[in-house]
mmCIF file of C-alpha atoms in Angstrom:
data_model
loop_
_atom_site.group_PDB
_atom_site.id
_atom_site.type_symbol
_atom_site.label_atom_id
_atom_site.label_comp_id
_atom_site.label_asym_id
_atom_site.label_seq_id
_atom_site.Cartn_x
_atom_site.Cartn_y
_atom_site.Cartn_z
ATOM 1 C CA UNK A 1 81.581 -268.411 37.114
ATOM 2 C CA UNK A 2 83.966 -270.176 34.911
ATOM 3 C CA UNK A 3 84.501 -268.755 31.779
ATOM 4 C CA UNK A 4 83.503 -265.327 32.552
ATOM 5 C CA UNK A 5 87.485 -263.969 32.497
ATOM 6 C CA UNK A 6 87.144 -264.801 28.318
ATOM 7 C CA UNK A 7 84.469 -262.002 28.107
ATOM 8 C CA UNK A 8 86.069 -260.131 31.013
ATOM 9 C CA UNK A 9 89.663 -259.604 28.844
ATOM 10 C CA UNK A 10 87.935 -258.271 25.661
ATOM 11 C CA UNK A 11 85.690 -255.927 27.828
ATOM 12 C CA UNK A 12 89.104 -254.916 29.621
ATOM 13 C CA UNK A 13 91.137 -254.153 26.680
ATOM 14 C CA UNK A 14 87.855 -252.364 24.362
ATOM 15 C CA UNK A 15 86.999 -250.356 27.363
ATOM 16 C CA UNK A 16 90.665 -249.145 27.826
ATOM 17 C CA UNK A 17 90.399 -248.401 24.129
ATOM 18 C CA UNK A 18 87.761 -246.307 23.948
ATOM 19 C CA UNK A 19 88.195 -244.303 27.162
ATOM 20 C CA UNK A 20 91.682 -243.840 26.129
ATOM 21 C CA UNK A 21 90.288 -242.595 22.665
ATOM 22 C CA UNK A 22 87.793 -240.635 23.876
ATOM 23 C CA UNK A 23 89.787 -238.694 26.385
ATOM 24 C CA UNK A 24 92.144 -237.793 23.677
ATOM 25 C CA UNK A 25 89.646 -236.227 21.584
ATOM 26 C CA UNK A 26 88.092 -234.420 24.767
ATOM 27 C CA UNK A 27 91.731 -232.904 25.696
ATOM 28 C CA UNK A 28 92.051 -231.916 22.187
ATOM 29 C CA UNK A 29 95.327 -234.265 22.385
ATOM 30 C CA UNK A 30 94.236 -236.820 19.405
ATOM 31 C CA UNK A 31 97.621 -239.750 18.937
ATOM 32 C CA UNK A 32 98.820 -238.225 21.844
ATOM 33 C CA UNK A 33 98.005 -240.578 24.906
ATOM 34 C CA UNK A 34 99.154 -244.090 24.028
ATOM 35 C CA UNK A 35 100.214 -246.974 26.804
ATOM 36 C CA UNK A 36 100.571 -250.836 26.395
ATOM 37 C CA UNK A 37 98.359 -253.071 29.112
ATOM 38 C CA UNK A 38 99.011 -256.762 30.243
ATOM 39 C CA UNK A 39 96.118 -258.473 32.546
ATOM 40 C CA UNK A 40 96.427 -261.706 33.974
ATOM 41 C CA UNK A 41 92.726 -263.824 35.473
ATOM 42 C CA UNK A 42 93.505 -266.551 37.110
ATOM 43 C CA UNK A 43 89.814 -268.804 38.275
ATOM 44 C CA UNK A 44 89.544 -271.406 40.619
ATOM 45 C CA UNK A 45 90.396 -273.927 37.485
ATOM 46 C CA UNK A 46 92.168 -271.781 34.561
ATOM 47 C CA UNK A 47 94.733 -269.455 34.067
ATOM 48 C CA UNK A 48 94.637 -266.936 30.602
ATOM 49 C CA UNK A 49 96.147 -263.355 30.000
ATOM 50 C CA UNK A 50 96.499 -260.493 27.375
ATOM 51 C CA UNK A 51 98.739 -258.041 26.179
ATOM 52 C CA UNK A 52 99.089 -255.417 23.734
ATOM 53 C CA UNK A 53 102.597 -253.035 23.418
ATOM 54 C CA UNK A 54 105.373 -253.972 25.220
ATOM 55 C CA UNK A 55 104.748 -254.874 28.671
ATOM 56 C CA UNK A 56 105.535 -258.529 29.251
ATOM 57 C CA UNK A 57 104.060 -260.999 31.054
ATOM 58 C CA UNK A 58 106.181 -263.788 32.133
ATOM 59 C CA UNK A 59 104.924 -267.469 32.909
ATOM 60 C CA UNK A 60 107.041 -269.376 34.898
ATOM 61 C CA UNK A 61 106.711 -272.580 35.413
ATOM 62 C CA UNK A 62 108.254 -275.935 35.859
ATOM 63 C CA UNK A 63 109.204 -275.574 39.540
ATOM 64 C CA UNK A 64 111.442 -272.174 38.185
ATOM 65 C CA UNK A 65 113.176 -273.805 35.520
ATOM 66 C CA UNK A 66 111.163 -272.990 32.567
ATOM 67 C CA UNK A 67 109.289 -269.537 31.509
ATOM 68 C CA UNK A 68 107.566 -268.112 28.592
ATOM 69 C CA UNK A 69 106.828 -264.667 27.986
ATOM 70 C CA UNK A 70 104.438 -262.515 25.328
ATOM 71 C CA UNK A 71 105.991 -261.451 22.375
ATOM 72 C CA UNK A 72 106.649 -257.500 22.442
ATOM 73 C CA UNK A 73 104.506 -255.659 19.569
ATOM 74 C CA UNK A 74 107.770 -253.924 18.521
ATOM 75 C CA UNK A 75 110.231 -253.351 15.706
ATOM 76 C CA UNK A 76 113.018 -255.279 18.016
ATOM 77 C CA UNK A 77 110.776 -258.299 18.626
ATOM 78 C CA UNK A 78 110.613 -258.966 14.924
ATOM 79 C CA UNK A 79 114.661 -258.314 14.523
ATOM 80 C CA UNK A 80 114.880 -260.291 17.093
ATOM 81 C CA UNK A 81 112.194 -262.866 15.721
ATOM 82 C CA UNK A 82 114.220 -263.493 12.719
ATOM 83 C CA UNK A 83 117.657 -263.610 14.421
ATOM 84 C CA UNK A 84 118.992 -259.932 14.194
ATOM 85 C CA UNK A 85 119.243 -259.363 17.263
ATOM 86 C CA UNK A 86 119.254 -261.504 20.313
ATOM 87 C CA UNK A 87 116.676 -261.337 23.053
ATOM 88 C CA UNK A 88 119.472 -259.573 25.468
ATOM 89 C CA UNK A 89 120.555 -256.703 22.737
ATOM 90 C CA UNK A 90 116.801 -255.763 22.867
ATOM 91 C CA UNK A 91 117.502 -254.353 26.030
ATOM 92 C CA UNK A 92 119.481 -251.415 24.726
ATOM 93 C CA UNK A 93 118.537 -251.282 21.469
ATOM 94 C CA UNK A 94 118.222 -247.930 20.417
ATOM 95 C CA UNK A 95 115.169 -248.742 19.024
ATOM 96 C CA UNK A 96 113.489 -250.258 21.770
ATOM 97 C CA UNK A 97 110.415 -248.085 22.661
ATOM 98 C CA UNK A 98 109.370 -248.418 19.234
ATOM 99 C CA UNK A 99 106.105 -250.154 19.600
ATOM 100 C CA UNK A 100 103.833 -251.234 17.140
ATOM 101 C CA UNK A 101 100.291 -251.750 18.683
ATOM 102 C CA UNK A 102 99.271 -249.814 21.738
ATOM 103 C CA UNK A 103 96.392 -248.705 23.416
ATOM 104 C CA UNK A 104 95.506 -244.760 22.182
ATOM 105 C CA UNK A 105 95.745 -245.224 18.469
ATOM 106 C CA UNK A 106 92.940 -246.491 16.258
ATOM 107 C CA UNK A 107 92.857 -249.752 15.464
ATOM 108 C CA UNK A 108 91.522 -251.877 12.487
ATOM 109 C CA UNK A 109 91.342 -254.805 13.987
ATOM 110 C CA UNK A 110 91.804 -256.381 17.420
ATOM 111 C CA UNK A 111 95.586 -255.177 18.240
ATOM 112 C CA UNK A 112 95.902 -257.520 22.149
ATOM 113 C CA UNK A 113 96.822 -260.852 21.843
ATOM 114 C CA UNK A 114 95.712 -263.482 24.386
ATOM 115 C CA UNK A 115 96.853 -266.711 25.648
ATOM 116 C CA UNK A 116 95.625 -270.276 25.610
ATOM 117 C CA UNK A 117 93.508 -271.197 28.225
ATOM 118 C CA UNK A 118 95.829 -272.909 31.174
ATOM 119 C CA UNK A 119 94.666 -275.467 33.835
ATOM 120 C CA UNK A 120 95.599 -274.868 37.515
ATOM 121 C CA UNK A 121 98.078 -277.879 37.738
ATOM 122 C CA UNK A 122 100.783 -277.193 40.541
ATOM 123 C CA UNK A 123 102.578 -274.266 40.994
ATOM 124 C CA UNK A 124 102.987 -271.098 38.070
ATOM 125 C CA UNK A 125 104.569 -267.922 38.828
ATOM 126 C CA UNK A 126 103.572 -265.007 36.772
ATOM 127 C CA UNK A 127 105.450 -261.493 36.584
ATOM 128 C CA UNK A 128 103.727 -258.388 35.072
ATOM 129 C CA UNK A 129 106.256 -255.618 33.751
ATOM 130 C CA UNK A 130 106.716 -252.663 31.908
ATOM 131 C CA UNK A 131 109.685 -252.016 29.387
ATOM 132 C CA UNK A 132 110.920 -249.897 32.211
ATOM 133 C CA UNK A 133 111.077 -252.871 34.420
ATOM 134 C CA UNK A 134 111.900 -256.182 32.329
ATOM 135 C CA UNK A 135 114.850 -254.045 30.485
ATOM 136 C CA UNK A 136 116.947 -254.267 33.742
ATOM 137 C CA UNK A 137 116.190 -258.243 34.867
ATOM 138 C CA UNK A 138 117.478 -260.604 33.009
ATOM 139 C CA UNK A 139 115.449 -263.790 32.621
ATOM 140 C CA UNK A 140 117.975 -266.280 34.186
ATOM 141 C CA UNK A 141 117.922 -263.737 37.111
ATOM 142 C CA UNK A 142 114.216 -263.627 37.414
ATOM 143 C CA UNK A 143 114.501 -267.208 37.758
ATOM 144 C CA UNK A 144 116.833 -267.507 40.323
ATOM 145 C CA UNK A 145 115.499 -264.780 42.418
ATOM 146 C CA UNK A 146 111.935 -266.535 42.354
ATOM 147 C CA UNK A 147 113.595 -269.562 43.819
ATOM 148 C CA UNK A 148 115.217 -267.807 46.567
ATOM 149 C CA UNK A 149 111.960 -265.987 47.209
ATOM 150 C CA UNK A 150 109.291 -267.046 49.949
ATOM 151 C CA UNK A 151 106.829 -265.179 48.049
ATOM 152 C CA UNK A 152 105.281 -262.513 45.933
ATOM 153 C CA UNK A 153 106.207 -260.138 47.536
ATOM 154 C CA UNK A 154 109.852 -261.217 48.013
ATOM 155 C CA UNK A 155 110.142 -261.418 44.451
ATOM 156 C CA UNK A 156 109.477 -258.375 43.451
ATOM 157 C CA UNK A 157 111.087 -256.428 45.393
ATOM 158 C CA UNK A 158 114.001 -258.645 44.616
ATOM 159 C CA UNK A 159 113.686 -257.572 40.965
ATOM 160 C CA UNK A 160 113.052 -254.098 42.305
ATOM 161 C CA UNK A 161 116.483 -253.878 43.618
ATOM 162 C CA UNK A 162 118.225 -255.034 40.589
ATOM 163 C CA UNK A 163 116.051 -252.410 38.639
ATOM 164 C CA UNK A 164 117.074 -249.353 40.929
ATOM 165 C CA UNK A 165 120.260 -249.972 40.916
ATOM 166 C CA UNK A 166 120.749 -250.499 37.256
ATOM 167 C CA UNK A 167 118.405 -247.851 35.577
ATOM 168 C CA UNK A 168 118.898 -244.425 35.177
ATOM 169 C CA UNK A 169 115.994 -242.794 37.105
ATOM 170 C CA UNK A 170 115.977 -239.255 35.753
ATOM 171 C CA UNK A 171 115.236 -240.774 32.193
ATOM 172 C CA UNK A 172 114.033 -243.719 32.486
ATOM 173 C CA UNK A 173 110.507 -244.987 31.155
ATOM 174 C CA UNK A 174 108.378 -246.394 34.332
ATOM 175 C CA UNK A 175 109.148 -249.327 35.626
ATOM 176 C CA UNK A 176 105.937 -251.206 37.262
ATOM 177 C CA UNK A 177 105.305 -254.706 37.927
ATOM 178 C CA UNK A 178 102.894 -256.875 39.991
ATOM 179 C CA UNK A 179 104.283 -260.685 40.791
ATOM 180 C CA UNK A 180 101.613 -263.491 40.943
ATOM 181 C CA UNK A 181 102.075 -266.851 42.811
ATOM 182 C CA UNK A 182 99.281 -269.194 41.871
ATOM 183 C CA UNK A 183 99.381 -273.152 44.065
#
């Protein structure tokens, strides 16, 4: 039913929350277990997602001209926010997995953001990533590799490539994604 997904991301992110919470203080392991989350619902009629921590979602749109992306809730997002640092020297900054809101640690008030409500008009791609993922494809590349693609699938593991070969993979923080065509 439309609508639902507005209930459906709160219940998503609080429920992650509190599990997350309460397995901590059953393993004894209390600020111990923290992760970031990014969901994506996508109805018959509206598009809308949420985020907390650094994993990224990426909107592109504009038949793969144009994209937007949720704002990492990190130190290096605000440096970068006020011009100290530009969006490619995040990538390496050495303060990069610094993260300011995550799922795991208490929170005083609602710590996800979420996005505007989007009509289904034409054609939106929509990647999903971790740091460990986004840190190794550049946007412009993204781009281009979704225009080359014939699908979902063909995207990703596009990116996938350009992550393997670039990361380090005996130290590197995990690198998932999930790519999402919507027509």
């Amino acid at each position: 039913e439309k609508g639902n997904y507005r209930t459906f991301l709160e219940d998503a992110f609080n429920g992650a929350q509190e599990t997350l919470l309460k397995l901590q203080q059953e393993r004894e392991m209390v600020n111990a277990m923290k992760s970031t989350m990014v969901v994506l619902v996508v109805t018959g009629e509206e598009m809308k997602w949420a985020h907390i921590g650094d994993s990224r979602l990426y909107h592109i749109f504009n038949d793969a001209t144009k994209y937007e992306r949720t704002r990492d809730h990190s130190m290096i997002q605000i440096l970068c926010d006020v011009g100290e640092i530009s969006e490619e020297e995040m990538r390496k900054h050495p303060d990069r997995n610094k993260v300011l809101r995550v799922m795991g640690a208490e929170w005083s008030t609602k710590s996800f953001d979420k996005s505007a409500i989007l009509e289904r008009d034409g054609r939106h791609a929509f990647a999903l990533m971790t740091d460990g993922f986004w840190e190794y494809v550049l946007e412009d590349e993204m781009l281009e590799l979704l225009d080359n693609a014939t699908s979902a699938q063909e995207w990703l593991d596009s990116m996938k490539v350009l992550v393997e070969e670039r990361a380090d993979m005996t130290s590197t923080d995990n690198y998932s994604a999930i790519c999402v065509i919507v027509e």
